[in-house]
N, CA, C and O atoms as a DFTB+ gen file, in Angstrom:
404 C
 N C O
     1  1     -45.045     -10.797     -59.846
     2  2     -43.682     -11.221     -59.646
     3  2     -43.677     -12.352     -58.622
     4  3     -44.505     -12.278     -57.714
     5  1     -42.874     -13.348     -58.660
     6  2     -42.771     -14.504     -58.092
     7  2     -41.689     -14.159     -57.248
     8  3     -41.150     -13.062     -57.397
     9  1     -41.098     -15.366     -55.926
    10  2     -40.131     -15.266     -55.526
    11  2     -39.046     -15.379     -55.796
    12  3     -38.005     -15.082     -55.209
    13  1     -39.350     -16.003     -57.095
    14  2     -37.608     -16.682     -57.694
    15  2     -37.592     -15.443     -58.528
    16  3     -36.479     -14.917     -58.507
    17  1     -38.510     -14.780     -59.287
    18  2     -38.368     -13.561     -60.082
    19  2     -37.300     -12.539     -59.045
    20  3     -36.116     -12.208     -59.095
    21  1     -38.431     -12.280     -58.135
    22  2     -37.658     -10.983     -56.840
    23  2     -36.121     -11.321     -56.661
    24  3     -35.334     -10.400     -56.446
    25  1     -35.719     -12.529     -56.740
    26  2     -34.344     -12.998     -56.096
    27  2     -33.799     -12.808     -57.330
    28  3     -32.777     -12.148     -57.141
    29  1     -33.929     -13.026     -58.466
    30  2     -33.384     -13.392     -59.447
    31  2     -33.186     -11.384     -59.858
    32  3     -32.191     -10.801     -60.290
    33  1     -34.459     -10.862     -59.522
    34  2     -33.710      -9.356     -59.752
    35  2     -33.047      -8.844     -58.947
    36  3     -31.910      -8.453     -59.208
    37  1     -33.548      -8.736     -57.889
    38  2     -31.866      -8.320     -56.404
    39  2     -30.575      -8.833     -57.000
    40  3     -29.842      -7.886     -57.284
    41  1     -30.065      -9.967     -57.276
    42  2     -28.982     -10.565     -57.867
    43  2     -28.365     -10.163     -58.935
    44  3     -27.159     -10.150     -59.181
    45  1     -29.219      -9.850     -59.531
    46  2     -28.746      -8.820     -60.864
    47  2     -28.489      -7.215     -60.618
    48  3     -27.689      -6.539     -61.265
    49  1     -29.470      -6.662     -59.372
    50  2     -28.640      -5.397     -59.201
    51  2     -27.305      -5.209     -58.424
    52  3     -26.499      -4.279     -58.444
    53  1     -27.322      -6.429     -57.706
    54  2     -25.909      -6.444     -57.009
    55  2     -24.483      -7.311     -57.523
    56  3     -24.812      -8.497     -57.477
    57  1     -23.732      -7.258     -57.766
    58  2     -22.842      -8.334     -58.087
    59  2     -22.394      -8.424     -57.070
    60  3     -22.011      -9.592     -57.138
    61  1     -21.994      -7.946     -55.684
    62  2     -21.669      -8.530     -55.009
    63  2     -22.182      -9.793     -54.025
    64  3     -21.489     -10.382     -53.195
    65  1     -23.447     -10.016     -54.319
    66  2     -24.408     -10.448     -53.590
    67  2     -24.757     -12.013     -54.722
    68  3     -25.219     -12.049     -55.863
    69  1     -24.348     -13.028     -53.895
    70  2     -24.781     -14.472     -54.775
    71  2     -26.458     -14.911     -54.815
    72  3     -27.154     -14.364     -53.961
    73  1     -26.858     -15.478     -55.375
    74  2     -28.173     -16.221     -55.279
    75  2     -28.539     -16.899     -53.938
    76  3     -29.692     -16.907     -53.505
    77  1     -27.497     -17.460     -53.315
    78  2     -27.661     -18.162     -52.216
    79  2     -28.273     -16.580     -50.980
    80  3     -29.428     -16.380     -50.604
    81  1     -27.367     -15.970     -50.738
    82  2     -27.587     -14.812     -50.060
    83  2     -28.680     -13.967     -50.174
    84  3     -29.261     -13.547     -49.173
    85  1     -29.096     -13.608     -51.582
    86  2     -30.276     -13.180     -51.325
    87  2     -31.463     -13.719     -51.350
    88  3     -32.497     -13.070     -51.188
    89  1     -31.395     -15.355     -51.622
    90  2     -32.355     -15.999     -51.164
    91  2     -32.615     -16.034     -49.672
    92  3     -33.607     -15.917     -48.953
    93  1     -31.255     -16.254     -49.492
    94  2     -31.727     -16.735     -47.638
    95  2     -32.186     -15.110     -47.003
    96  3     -32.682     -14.940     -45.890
    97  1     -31.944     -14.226     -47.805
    98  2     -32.324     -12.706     -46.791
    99  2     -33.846     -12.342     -47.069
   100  3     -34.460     -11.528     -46.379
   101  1     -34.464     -13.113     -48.288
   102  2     -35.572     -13.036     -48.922
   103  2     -36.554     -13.742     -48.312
   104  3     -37.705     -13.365     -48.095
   105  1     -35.950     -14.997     -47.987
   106  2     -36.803     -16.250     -47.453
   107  2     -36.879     -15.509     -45.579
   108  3     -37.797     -15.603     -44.765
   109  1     -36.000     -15.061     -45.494
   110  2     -35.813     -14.536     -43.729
   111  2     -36.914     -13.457     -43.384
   112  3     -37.758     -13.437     -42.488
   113  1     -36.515     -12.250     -44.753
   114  2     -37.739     -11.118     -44.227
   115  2     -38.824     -12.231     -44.526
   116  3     -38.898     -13.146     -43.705
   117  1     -39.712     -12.247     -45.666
   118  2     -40.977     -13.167     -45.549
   119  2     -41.146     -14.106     -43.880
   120  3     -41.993     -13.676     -43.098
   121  1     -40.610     -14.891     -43.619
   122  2     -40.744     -15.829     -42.664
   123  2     -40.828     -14.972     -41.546
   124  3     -41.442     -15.512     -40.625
   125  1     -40.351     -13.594     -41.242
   126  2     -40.273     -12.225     -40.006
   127  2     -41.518     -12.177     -40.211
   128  3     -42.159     -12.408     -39.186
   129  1     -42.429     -11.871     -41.554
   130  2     -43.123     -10.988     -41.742
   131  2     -44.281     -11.682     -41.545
   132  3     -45.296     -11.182     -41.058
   133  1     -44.117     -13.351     -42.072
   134  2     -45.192     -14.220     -41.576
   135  2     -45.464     -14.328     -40.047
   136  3     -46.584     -14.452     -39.551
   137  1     -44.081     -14.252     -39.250
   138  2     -44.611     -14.786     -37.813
   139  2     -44.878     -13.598     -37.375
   140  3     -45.538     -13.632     -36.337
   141  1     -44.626     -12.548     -37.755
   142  2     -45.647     -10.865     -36.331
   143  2     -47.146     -11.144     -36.990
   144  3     -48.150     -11.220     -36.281
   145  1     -47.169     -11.271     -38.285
   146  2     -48.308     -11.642     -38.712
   147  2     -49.426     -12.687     -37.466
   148  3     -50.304     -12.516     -36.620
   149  1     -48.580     -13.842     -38.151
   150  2     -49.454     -14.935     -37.292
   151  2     -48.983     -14.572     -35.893
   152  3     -48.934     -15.629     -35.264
   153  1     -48.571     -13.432     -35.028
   154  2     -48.784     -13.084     -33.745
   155  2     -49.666     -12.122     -33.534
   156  3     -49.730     -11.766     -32.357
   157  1     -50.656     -11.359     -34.583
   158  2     -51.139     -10.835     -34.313
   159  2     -50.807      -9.078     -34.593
   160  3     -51.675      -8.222     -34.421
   161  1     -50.035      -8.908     -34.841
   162  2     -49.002      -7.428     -34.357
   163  2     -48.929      -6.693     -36.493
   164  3     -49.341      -7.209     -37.532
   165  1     -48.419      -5.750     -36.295
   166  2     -48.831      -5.117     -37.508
   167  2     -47.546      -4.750     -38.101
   168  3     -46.525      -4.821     -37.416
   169  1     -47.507      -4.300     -39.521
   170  2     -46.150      -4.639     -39.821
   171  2     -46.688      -3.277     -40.759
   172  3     -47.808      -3.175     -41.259
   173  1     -45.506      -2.208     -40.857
   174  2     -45.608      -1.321     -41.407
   175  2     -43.871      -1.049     -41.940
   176  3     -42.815      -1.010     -41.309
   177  1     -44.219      -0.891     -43.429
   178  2     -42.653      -0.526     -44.579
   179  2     -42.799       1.088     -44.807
   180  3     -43.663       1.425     -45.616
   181  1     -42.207       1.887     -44.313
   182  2     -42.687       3.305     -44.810
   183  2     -42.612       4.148     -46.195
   184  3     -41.587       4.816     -46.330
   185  1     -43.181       4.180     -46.818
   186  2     -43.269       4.458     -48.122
   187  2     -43.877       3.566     -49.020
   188  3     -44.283       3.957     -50.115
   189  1     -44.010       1.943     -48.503
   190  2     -44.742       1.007     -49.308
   191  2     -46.009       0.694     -48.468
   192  3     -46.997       1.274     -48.919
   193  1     -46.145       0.268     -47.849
   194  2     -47.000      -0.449     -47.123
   195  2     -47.637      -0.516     -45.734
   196  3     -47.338       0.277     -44.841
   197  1     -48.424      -1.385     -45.614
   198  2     -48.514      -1.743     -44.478
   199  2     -49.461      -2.936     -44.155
   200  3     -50.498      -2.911     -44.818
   201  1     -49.347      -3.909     -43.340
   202  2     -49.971      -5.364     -43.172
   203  2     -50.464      -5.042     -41.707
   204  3     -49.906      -4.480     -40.764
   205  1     -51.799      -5.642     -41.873
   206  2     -52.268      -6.220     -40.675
   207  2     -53.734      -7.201     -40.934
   208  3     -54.250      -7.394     -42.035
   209  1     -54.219      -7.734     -39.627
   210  2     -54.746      -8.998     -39.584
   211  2     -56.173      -8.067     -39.539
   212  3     -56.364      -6.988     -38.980
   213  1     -57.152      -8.953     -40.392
   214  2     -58.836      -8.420     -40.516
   215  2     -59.481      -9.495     -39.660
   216  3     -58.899     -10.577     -39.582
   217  1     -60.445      -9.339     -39.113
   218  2     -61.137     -10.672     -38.372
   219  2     -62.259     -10.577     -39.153
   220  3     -62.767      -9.611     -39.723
   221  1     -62.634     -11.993     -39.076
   222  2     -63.860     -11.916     -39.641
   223  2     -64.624     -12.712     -38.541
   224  3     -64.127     -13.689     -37.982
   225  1     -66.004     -12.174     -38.238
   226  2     -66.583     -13.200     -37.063
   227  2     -67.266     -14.878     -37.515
   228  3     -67.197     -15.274     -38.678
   229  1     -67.731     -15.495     -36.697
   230  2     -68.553     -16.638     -37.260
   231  2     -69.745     -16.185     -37.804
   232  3     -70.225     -15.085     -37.535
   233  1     -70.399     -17.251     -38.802
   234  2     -71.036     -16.719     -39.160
   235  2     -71.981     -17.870     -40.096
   236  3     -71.421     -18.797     -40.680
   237  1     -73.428     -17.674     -40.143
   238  2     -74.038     -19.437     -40.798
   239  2     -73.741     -18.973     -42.396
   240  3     -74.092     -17.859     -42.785
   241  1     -73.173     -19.779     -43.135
   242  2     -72.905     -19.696     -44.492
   243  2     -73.688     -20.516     -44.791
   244  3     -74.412     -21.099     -43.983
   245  1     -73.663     -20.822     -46.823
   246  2     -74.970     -21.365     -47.419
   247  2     -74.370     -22.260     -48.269
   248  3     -73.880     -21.671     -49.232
   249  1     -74.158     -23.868     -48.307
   250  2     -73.708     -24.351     -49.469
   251  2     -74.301     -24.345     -50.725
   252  3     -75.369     -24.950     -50.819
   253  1     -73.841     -23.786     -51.736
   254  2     -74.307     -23.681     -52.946
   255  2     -75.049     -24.715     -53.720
   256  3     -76.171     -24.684     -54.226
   257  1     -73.849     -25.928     -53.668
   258  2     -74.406     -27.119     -54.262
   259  2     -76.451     -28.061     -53.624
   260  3     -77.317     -28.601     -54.313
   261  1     -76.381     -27.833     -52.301
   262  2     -77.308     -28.251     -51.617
   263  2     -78.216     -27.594     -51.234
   264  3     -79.391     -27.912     -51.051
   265  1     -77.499     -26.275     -51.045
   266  2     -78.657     -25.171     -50.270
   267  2     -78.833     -25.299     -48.626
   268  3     -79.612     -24.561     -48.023
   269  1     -77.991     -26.363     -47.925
   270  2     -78.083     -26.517     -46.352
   271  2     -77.064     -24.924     -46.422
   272  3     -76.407     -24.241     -47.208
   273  1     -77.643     -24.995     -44.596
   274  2     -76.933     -23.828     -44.096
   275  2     -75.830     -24.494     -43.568
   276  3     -76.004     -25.690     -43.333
   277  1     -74.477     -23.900     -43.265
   278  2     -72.912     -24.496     -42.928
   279  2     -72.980     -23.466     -41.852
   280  3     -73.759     -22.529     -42.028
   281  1     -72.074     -23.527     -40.464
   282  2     -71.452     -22.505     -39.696
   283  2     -70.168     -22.632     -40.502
   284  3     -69.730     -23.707     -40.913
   285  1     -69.547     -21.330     -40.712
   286  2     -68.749     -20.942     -41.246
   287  2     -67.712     -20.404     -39.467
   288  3     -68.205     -19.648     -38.629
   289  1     -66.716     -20.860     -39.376
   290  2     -65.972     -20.465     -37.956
   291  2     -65.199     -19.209     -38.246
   292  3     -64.525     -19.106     -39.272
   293  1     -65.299     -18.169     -37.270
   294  2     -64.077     -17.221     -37.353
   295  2     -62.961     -16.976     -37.906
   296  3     -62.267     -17.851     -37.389
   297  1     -61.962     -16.131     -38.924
   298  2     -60.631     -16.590     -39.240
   299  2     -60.317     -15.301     -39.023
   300  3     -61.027     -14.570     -38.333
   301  1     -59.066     -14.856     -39.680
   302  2     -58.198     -13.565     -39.416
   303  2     -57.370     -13.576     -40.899
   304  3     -56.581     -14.469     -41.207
   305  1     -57.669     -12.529     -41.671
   306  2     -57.046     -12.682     -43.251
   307  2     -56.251     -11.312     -43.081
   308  3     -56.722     -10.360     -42.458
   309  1     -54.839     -11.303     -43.771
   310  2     -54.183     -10.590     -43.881
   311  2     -54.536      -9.660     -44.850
   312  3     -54.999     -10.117     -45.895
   313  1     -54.405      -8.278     -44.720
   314  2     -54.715      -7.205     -45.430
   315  2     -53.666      -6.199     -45.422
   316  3     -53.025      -5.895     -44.415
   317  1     -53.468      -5.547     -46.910
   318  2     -52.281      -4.582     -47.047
   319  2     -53.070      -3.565     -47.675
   320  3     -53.876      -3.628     -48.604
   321  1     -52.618      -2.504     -46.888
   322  2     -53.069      -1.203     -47.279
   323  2     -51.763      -0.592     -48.035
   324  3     -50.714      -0.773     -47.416
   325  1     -51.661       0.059     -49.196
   326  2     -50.696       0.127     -49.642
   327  2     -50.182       2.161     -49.339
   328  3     -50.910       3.147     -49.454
   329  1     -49.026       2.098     -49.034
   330  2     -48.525       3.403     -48.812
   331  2     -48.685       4.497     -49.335
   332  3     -48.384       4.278     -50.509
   333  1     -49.120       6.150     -49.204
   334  2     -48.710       6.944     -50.016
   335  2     -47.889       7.566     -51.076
   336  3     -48.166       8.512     -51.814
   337  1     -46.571       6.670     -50.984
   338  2     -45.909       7.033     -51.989
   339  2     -45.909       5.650     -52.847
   340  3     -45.903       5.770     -54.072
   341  1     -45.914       4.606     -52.395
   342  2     -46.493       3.753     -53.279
   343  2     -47.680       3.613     -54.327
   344  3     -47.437       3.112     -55.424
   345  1     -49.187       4.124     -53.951
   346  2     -49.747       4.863     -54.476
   347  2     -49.788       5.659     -55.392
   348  3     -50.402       5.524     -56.450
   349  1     -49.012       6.720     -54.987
   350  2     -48.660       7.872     -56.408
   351  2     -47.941       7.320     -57.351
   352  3     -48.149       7.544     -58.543
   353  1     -46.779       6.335     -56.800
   354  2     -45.802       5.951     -58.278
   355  2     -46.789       4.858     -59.157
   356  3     -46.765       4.624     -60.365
   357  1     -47.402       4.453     -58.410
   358  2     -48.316       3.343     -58.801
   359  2     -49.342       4.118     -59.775
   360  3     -49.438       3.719     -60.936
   361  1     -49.943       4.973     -59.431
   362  2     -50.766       5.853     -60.296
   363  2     -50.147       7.136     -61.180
   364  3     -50.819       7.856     -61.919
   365  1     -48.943       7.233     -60.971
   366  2     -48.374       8.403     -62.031
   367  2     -48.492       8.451     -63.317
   368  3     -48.513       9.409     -64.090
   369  1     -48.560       7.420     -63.469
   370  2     -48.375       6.987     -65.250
   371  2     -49.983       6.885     -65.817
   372  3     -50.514       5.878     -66.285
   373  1     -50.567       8.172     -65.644
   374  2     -52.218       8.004     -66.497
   375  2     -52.301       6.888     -67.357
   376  3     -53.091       5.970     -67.138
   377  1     -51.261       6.919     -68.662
   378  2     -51.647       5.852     -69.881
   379  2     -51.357       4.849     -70.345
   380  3     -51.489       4.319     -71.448
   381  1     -50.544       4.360     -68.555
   382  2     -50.187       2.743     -68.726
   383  2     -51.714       1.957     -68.872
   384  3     -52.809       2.405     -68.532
   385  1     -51.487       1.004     -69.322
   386  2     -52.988       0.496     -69.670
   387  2     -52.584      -1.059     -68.520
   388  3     -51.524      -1.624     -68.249
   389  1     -54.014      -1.291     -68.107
   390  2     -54.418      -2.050     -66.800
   391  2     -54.657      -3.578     -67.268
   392  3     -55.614      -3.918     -67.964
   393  1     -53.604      -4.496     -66.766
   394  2     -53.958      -6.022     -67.490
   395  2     -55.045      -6.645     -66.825
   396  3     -55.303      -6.801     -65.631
   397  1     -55.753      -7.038     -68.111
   398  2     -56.931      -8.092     -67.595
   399  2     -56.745      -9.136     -66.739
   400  3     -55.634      -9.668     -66.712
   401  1     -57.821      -9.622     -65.873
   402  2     -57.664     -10.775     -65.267
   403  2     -57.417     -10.825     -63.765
   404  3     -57.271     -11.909     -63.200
């Protein structure tokens, strides 16, 4: 699902609620969720989720094309562990079948 998808279904469950509005409440959580992120700090939805930052250290990497060794520098990649009840609804359905790709 895309962002314009997500907005485009909120909008349809609400009639009271315009496109403009739940864009800007859509675009607001994301942009919350980006900056505790990029502060470091952990972000937990109860029943769905939960985000936080992985480090990875430095480290000499190998270019493929050449075969020289590269230092590869430190980064911090976001990781979601997904909730217990997210989980189960996610797995309830034994004989939904799993898309390729």
């Amino acid at each position: 699902m895309t962002r314009s998808e997500l907005i485009a279904r909120i909008t349809a469950r609400s009639a009271a609620l315009t496109v403009r509005d739940v864009e800007t409440a859509v675009n607001a959580i994301f942009e919350g969720m980006t900056e505790t992120l990029a502060n470091g700090e952990r972000i937990e939805i109860r029943g769905f989720g939960s985000f936080r930052l992985t480090y990875r250290p430095p480290r000499i990497g190998r270019n493929p094309m050449t075969g020289d060794t590269v230092p590869v520098p430190a980064k911090a990649l976001p990781h979601f562990k997904a909730g217990r009840e997210l989980a189960a609804r996610v797995n309830s359905d034994k004989g939904r079948q799993v898309p390729d790709g």
